[in-house]
Coordinates of C-alpha atoms and ligand atoms in Angstrom, one line a residue:
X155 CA -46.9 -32.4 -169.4
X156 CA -44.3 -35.6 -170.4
X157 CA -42.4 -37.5 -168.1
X158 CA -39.1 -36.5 -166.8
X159 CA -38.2 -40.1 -166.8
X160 CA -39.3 -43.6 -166.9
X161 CA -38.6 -46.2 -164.6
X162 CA -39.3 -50.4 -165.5
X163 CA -39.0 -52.5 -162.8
X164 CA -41.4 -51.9 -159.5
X165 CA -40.2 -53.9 -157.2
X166 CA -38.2 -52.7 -154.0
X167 CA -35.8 -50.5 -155.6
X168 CA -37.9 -49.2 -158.7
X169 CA -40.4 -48.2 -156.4
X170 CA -38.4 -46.9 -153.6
X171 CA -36.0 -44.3 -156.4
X172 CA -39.6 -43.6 -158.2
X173 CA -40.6 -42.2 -154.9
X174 CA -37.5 -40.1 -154.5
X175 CA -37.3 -38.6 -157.7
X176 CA -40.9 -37.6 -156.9
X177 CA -39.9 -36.3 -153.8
X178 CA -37.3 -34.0 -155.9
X179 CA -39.9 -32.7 -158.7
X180 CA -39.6 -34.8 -161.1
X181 CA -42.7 -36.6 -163.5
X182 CA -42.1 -40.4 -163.1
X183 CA -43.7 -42.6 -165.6
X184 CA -43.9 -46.1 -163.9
X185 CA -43.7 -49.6 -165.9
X186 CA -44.0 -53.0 -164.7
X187 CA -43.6 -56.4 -166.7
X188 CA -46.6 -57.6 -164.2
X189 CA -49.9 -54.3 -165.0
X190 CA -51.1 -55.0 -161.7
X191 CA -48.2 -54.0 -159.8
X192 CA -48.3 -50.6 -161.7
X193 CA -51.9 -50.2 -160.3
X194 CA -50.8 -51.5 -156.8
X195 CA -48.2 -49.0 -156.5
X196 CA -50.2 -46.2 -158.0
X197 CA -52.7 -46.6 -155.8
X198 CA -50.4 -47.5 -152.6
X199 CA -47.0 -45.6 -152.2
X200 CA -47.6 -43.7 -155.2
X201 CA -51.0 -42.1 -154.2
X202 CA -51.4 -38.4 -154.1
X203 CA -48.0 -37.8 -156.1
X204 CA -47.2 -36.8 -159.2
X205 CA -46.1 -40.6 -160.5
X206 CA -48.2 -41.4 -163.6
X207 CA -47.7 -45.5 -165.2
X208 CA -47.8 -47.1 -168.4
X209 CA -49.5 -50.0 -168.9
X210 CA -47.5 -51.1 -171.9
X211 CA -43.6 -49.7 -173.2
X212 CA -45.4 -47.9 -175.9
X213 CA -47.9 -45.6 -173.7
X214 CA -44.5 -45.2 -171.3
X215 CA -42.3 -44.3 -174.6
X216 CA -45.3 -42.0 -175.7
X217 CA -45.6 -40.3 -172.0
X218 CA -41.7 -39.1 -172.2
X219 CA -40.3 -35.9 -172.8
X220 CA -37.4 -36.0 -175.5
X221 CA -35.0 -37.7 -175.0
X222 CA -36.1 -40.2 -173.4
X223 CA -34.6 -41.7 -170.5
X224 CA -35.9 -45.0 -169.4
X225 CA -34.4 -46.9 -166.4
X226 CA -34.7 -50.3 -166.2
X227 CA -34.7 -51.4 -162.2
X228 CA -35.4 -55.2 -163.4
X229 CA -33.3 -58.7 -162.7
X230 CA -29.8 -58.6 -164.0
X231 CA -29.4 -60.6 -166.7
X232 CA -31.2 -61.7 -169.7
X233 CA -34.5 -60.0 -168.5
X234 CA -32.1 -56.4 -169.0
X235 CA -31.5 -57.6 -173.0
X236 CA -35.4 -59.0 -173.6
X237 CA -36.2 -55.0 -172.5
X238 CA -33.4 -53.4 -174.6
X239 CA -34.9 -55.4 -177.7
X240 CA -38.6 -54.1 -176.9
X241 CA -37.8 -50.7 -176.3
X242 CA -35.1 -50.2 -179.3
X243 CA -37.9 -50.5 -182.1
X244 CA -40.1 -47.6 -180.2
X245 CA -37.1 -45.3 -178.9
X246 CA -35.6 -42.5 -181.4
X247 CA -32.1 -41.6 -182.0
X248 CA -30.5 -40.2 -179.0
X249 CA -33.1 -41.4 -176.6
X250 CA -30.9 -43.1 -173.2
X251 CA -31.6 -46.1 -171.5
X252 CA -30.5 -46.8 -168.3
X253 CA -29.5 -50.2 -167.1
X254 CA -29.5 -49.7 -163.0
X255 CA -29.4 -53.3 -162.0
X256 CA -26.5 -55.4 -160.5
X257 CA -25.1 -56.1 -163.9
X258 CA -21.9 -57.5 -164.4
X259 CA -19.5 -55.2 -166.6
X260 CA -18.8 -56.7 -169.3
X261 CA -22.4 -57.0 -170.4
X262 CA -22.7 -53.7 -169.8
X263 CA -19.8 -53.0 -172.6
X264 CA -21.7 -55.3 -174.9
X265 CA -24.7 -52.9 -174.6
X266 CA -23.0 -49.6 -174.8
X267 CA -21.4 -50.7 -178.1
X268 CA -24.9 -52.4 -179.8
X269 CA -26.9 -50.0 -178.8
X270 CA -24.2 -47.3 -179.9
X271 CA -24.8 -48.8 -183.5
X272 CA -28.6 -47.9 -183.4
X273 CA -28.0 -44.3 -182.2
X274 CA -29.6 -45.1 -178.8
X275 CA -26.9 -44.0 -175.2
X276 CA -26.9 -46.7 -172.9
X277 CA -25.7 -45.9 -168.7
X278 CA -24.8 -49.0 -166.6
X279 CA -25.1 -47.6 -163.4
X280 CA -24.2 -49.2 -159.9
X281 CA -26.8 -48.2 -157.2
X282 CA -26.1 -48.8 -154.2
X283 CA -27.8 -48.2 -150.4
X284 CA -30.5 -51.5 -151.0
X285 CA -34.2 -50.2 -149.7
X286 CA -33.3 -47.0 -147.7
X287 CA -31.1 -45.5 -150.0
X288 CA -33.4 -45.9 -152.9
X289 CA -35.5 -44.1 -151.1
X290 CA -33.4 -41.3 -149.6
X291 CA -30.3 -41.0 -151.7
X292 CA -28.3 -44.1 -152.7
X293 CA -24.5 -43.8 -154.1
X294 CA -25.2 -43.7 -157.8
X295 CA -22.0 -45.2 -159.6
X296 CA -22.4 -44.4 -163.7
X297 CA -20.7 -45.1 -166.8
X298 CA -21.6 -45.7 -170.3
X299 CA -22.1 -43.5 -173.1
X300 CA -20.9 -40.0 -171.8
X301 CA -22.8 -38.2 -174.3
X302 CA -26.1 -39.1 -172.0
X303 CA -24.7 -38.1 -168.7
X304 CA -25.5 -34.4 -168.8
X305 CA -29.6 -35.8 -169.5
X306 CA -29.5 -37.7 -166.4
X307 CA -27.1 -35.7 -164.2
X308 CA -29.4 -33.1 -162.5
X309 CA -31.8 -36.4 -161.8
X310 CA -29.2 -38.4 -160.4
X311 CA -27.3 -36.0 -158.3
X312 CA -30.7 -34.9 -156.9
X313 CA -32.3 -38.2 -155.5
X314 CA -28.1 -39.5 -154.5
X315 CA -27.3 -39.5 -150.7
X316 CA -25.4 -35.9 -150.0
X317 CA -21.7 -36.1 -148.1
X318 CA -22.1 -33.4 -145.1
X319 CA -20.6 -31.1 -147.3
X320 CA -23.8 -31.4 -149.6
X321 CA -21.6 -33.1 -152.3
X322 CA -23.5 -35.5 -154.1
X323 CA -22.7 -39.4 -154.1
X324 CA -22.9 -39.5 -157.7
X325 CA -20.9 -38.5 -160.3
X326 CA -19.6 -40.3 -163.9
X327 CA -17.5 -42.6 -163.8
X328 CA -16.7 -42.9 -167.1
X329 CA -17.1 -44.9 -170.2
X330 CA -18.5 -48.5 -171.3
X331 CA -19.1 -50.7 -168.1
X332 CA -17.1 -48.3 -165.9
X333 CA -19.6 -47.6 -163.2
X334 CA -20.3 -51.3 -162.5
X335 CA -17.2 -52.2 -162.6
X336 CA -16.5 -49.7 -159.4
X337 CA -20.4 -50.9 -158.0
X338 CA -18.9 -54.5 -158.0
X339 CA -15.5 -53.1 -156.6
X340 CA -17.9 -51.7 -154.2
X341 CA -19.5 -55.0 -153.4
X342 CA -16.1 -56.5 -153.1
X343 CA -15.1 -54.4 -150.5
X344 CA -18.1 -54.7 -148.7
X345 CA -17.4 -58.4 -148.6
X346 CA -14.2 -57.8 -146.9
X347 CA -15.1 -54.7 -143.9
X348 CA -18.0 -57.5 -143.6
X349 CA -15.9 -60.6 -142.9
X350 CA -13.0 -58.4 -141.2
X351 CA -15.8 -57.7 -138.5
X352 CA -17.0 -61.3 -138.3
X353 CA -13.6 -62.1 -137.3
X354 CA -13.0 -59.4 -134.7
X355 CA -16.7 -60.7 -133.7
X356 CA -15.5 -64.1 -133.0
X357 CA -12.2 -63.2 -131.6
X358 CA -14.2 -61.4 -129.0
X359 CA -16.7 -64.2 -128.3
X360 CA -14.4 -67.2 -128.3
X361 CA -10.7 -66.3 -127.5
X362 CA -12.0 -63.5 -125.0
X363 CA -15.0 -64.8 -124.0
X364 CA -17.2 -61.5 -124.4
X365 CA -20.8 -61.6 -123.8
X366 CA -22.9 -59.7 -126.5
X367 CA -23.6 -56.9 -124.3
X368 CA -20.1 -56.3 -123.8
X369 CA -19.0 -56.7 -127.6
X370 CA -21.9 -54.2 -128.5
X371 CA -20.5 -51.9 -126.1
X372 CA -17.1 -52.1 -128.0
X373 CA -18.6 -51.8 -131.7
X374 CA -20.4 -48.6 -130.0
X375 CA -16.8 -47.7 -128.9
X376 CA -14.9 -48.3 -132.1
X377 CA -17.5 -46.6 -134.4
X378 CA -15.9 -43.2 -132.2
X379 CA -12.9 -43.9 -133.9
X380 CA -11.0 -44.1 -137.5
X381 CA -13.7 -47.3 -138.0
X382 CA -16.7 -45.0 -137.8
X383 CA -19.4 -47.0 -140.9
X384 CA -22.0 -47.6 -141.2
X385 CA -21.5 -51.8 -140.7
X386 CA -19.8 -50.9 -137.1
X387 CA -22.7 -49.4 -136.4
X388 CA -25.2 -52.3 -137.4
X389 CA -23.1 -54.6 -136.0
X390 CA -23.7 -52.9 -132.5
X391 CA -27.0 -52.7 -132.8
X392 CA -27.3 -56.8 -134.4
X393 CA -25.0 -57.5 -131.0
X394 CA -27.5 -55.8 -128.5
X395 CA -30.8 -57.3 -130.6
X396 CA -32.1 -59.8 -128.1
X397 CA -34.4 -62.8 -129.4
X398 CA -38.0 -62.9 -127.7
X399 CA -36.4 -65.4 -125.0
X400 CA -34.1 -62.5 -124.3
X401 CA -31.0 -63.9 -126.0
X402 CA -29.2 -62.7 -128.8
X403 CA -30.6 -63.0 -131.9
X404 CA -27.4 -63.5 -133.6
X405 CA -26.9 -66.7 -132.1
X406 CA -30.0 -68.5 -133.2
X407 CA -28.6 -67.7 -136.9
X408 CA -27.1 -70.7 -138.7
X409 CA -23.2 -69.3 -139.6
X410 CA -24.0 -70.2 -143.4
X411 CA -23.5 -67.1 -145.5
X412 CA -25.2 -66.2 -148.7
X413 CA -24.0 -64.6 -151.7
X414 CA -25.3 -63.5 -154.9
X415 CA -22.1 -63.4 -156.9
X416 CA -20.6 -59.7 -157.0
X417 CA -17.7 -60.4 -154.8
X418 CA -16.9 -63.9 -156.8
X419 CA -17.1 -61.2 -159.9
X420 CA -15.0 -59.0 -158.4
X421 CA -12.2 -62.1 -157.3
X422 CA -12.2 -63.4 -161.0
X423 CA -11.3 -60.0 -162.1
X424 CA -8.8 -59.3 -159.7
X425 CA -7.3 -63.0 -161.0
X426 CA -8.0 -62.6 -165.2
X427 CA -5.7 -58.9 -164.4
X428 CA -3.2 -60.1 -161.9
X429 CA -3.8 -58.3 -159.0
X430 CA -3.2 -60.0 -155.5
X431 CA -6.9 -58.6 -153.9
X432 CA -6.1 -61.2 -151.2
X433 CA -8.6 -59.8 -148.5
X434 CA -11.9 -59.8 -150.5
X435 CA -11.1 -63.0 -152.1
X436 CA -10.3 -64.6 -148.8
X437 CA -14.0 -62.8 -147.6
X438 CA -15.7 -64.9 -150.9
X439 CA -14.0 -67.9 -150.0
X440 CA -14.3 -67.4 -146.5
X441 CA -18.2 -67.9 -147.4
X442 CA -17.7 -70.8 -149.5
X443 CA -16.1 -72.6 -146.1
X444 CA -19.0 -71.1 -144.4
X445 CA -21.3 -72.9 -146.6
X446 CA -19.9 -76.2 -145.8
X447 CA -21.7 -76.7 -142.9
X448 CA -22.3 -80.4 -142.6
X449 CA -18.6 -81.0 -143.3
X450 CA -17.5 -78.6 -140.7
X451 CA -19.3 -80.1 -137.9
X452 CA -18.1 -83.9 -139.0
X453 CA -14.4 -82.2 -138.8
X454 CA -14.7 -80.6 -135.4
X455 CA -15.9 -83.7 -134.2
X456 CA -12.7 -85.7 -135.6
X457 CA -10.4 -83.2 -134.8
X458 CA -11.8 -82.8 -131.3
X459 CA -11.2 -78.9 -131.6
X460 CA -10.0 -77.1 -128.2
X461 CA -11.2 -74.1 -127.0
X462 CA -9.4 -70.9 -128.3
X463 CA -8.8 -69.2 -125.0
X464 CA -6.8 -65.9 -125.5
X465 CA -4.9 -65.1 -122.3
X466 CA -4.2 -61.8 -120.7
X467 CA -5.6 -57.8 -120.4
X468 CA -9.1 -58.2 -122.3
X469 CA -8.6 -53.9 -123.0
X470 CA -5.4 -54.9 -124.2
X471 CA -6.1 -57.5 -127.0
X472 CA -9.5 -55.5 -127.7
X473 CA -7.4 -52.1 -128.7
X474 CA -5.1 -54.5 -130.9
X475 CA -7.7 -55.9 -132.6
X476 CA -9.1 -52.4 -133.3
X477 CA -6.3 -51.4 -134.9
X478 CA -5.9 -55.3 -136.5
X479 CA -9.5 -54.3 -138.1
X480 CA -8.0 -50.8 -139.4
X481 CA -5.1 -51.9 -140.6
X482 CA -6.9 -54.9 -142.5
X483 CA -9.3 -52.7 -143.9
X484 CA -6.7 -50.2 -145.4
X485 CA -5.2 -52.8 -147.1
X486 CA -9.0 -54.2 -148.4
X487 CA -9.1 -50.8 -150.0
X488 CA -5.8 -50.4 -151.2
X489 CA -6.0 -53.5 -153.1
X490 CA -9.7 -52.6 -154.7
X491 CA -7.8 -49.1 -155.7
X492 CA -5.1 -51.0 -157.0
X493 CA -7.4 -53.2 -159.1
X494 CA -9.5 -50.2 -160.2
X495 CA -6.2 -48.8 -161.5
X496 CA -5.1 -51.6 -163.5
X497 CA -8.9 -51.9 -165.1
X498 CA -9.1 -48.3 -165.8
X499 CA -5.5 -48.4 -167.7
X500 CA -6.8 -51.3 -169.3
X501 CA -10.4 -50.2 -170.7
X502 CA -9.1 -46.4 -170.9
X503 CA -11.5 -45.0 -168.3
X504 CA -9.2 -42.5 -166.9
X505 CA -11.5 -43.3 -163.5
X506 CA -10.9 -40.7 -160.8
X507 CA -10.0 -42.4 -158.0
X508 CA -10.8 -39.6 -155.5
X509 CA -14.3 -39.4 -157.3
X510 CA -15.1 -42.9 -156.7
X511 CA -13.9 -42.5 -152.6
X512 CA -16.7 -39.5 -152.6
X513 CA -19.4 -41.4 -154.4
X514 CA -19.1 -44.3 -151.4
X515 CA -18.9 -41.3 -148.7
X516 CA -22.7 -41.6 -148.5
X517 CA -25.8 -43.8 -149.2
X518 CA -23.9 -47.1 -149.8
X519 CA -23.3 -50.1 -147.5
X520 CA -19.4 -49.2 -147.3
X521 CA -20.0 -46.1 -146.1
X522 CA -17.7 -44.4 -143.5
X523 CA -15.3 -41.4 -142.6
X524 CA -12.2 -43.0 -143.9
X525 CA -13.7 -43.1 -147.5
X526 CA -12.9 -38.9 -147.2
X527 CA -9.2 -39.7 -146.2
X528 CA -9.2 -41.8 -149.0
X529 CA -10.3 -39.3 -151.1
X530 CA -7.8 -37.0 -149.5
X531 CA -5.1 -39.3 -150.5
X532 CA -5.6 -39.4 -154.2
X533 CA -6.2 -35.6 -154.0
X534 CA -3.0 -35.5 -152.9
X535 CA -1.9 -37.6 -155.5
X536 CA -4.6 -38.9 -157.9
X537 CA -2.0 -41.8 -159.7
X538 CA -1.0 -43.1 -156.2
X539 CA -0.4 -46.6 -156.8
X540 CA -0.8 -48.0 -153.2
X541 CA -3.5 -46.5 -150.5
X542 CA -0.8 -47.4 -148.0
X543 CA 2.0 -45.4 -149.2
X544 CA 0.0 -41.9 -148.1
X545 CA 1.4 -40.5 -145.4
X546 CA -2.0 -40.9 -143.3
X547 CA -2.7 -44.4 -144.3
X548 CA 1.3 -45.2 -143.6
X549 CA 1.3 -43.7 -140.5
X550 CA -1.7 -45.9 -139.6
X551 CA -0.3 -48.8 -140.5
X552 CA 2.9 -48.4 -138.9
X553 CA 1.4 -47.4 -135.3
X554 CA -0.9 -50.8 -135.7
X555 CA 2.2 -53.3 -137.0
X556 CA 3.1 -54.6 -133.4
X557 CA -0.6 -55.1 -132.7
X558 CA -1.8 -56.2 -135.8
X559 CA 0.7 -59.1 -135.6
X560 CA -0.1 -60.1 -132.0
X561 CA -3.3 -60.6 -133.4
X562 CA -2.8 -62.6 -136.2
X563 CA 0.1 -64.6 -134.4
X564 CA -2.6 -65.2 -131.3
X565 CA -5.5 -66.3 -133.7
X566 CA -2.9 -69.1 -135.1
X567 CA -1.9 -70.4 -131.4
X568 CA -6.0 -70.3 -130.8
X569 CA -7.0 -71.9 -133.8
X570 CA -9.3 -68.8 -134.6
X571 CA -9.7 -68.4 -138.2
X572 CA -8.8 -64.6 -138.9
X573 CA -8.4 -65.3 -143.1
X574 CA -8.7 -61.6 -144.2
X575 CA -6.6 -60.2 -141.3
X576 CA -3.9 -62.5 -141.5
X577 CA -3.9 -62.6 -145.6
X578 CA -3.9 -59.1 -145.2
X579 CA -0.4 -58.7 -143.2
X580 CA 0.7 -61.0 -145.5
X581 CA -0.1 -59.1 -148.5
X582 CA 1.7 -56.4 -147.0
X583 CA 4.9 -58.4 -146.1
X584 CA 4.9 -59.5 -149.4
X585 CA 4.3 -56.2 -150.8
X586 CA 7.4 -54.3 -148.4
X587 CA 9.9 -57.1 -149.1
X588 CA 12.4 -55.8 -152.0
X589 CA 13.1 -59.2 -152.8
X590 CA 10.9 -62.2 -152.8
X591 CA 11.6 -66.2 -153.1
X592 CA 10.2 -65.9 -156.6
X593 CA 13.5 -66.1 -157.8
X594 CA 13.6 -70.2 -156.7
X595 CA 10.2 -70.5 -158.3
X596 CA 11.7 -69.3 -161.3
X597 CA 14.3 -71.8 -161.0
X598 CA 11.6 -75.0 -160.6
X599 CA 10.4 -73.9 -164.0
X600 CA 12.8 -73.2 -165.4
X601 CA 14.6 -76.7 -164.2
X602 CA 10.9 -78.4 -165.0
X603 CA 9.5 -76.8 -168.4
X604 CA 12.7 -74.8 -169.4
X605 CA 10.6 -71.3 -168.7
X606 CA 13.4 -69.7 -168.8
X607 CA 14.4 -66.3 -166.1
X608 CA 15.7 -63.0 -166.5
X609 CA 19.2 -62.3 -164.3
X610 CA 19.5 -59.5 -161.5
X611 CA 23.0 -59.1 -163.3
X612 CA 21.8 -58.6 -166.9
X613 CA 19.1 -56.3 -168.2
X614 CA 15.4 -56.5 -167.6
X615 CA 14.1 -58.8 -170.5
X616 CA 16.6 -60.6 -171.2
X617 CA 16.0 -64.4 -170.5
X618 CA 18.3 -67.2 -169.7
X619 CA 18.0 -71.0 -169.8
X620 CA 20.4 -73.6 -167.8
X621 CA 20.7 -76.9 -168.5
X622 CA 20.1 -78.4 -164.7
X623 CA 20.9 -81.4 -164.9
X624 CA 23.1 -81.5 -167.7
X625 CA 20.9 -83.9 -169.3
X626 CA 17.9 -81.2 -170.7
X627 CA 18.8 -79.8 -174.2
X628 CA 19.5 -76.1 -175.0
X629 CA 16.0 -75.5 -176.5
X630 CA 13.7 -73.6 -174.1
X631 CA 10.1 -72.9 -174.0
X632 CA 8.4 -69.3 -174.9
X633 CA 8.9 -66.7 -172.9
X634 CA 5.2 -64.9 -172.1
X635 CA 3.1 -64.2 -169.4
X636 CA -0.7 -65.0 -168.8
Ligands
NBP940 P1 -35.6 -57.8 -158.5 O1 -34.1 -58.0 -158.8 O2 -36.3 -58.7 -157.6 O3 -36.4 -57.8 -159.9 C1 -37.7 -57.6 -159.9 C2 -38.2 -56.9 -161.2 O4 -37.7 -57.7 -162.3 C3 -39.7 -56.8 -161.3 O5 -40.0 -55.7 -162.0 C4 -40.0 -58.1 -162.2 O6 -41.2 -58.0 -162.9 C5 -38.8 -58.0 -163.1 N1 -38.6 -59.2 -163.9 C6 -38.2 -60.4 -163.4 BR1 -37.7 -60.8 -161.7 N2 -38.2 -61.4 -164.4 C7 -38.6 -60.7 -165.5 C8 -38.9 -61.1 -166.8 N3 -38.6 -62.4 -167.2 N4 -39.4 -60.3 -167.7 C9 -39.7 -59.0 -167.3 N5 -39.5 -58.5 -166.0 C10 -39.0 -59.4 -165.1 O7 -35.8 -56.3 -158.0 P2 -35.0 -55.4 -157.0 O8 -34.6 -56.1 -155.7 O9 -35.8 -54.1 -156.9 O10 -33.6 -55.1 -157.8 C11 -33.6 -54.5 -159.1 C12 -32.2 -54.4 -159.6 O11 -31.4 -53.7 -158.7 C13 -31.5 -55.8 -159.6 O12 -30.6 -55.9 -160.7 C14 -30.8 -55.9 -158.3 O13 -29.7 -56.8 -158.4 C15 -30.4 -54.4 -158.1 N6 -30.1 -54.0 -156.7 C16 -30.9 -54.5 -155.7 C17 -30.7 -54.0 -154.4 C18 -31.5 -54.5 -153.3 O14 -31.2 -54.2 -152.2 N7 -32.6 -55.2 -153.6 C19 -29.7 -53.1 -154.2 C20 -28.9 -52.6 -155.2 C21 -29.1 -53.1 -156.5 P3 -42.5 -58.7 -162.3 O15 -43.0 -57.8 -161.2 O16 -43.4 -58.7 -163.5 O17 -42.0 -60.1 -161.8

């Protein structure tokens, strides 16, 4: 009997959604760049199952039932293209490759077109859930050539994490680079619940002065509420983890962060399309600073920093921050929607907003119960334009105003750096205030570069030039955006 499916690429999550496709009856042919990893895994995890390898893309090409579908589980990049131009030459028409890697969208794009041309389907699909939900049901985010989705559908909506409805995290996404466009949404986002607890985290510790044990106790608390995710929960538990001297591990950990480039991805984009995603780019950057290490300590020193003491009722300033973190996050999401919008209208992807909310319910890093009122939103209304504006997500945002501004106003007096809650309540300032300053700005360049700017008392598209000073000319510059 052929293989159901071939899978290149054995290292932690080849061999971890190998093992779970197994586990859900289906013929695995295994394929690694390095042989005696094949052997290693055959004769380790692999042992006693149904997996067979392939010691060469030929024999796995040869082992596979028509048409193929071969999922490369490899480094993002270049190595994804040097495996593409291998396989192409052995593959027939209407064979599917599968590229399940980290890969940034547009390269995906580039491959569903090329490969289009030779009569080969190409999915870029976002998997998401690192080691554990390889192995027991990731969120599987794919887009590509449609035409192969109903070949790989029954295999990816088996091995996907389930929602407790036994929905499966998985469903298409839609054309070209679609699906990692929402995986690297997805990463965004989970750059910005991640910082938004860092700086609840340090609230705690430094303005109230919280020992671990305590601000474990709280995460434990919070993840009983609208907050309930799967990072409240690891935070509790990273709080609580005590070092072998009995401290807290988290301590002993330099405060440098790493990244490996999906939420920098995910910034650009929101920047090349001109949409304000304020939180998660304050989350990247809030990194870079991180990363400055030496500097940092240099400046604390010269500044001689003060303590951030936050007076008053600890219960007090802890609920406010809870409902600082929700309100935050809503806005986090309602800006990744809001850029997922303006991409799919872009590209034509027609993405289903309420979809994507469903396929992060379960398996992923972002998971949590407020990804199902987000889904109930856009079921509601699947072209809302703004999270916020749902009459859950308003109402949530309206209780936490008062407290969500005591926060931000008290991590200011401190000196606590809050970057993604305050940018946040900005954000949504800006975004509730009918009229901006913009009209000034338009002024300065029109007064400095004679931009030229449309009048509230004439008709939209209609632009203007002054002569400022009276000593300009009459000629003005080309209207256009960028
Ligand atoms: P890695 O990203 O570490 O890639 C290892 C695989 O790439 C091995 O099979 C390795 O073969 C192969 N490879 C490399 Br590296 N260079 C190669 C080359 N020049 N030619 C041929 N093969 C080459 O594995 P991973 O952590 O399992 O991740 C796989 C993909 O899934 C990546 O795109 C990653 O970003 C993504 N991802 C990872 C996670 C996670 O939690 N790790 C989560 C979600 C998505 P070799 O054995 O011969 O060196």
């Amino acid at each position: 009997m052929k293989g159901d499916i071939g899978v290149i690429g054995l290292a932690v999550m080849g061999q971890n959604l190998i093992l779970n496709m197994n586990d859900h009856g289906y013929k695995v042919v295994a394929h690694n760049r390095t042989a005696e990893k094949v052997d290693e895994f055959l004769q380790g995890p692999a042992k006693g199952t149904n997996i067979v390898g392939a010691y060469s893309l030929q024999e796995l090409v040869d082992k596979l039932e028509s048409p193929r579908k071969i999922m490369l589980m490899v480094r993002a990049g270049d190595v994804v293209d040097s495996f593409i131009d291998k396989l192409v030459p052995l593959l027939d028409k209407g064979d599917i490759i599968i590229d399940g890697g980290n890969t940034n969208f547009p390269d995906t794009n580039r491959r569903v077109a090329a490969l289009k041309e030779k009569g080969i389907h190409f999915i870029g699909s976002g998997v998401s859930g690192g080691e554990e939900g390889a192995r027991f049901g990731p969120s599987i985010m794919p887009g590509g050539s449609p035409e192969a989705w109903p070949f790989v559908k029954p295999i990816f909506q088996a091995i996907s994490a389930k929602t407790e409805n036994d929905e499966p995290c998985c469903d298409w996404v839609g054309n070209d680079g679609a699906g990692h466009f929402v995986k690297m949404v997805h990463n965004g986002i989970e750059y910005g619940d991640m910082q938004l607890i860092t700086e609840a985290y340090q609230f705690m510790k430094d303005g109230l002065g919280m020992t671990h044990d305590e601000m474990q106790s709280v995460f434990i608390e919070w993840n009983k509420t609208e907050l309930n995710s799967y990072l409240v929960e690891i935070t509790s538990d990273i709080l609580g983890y005590k070092d072998t001297d009995g401290e807290p591990l988290v301590e002993k950990i330099l405060d440098t962060a790493g990244q490996k480039g999906t939420g920098k991805w995910t910034g650009i984009n929101a920047l090349d399309m001109g949409i304000p995603l304020t939180l998660i780019t304050e989350s990247v950057f809030a990194r870079c600073l991180s990363s400055l290490k030496d500097q940092r300590v240099e400046a604390e020193e010269l500044f001689g920093k003060k303590e951030s003491i936050v007076e008053g009722d600890k219960q007090v300033w802890i609920e406010a921050l809870r409902q600082a973190l929700l309100a935050s996050k809503i806005i986090s999401y309602a800006q990744g929607f809001m850029l997922m919008r303006e991409a799919s209208n872009e590209n034509g992807w027609d993405l289903n907003y309420g979809n994507v909310a469903l396929m992060w319910r379960g398996g992923c890093i972002i998971r949590s119960a407020f990804l199902s009122n987000i889904r109930d939103a856009y079921d509601i209304d699947p072209e809302l334009s703004f999270l916020g504006s749902d009459s859950y997500f308003k109402g949530i945002l309206e209780n936490s105003m008062s407290a969500w501004r005591k926060v931000a106003a008290k991590s200011m007096d401190v000196g606590i750096p809050m970057p993604s809650m305050t940018s946040a309540l900005t954000f949504l300032d800006g975004y509730t205030t009918a009229r901006l300053p913009a009209n000034l700005l338009q002024a300065q360049r029109d007064y400095f570069g004679a931009h030229t700017y449309e009048r509230v008392d004439k008709p939209k598209g209609e632009f203007f030039h002054t002569n400022w000073t009276g000593k300009g000319g009459d000629v003005s510059s080309t209207t256009y955006n960028s």
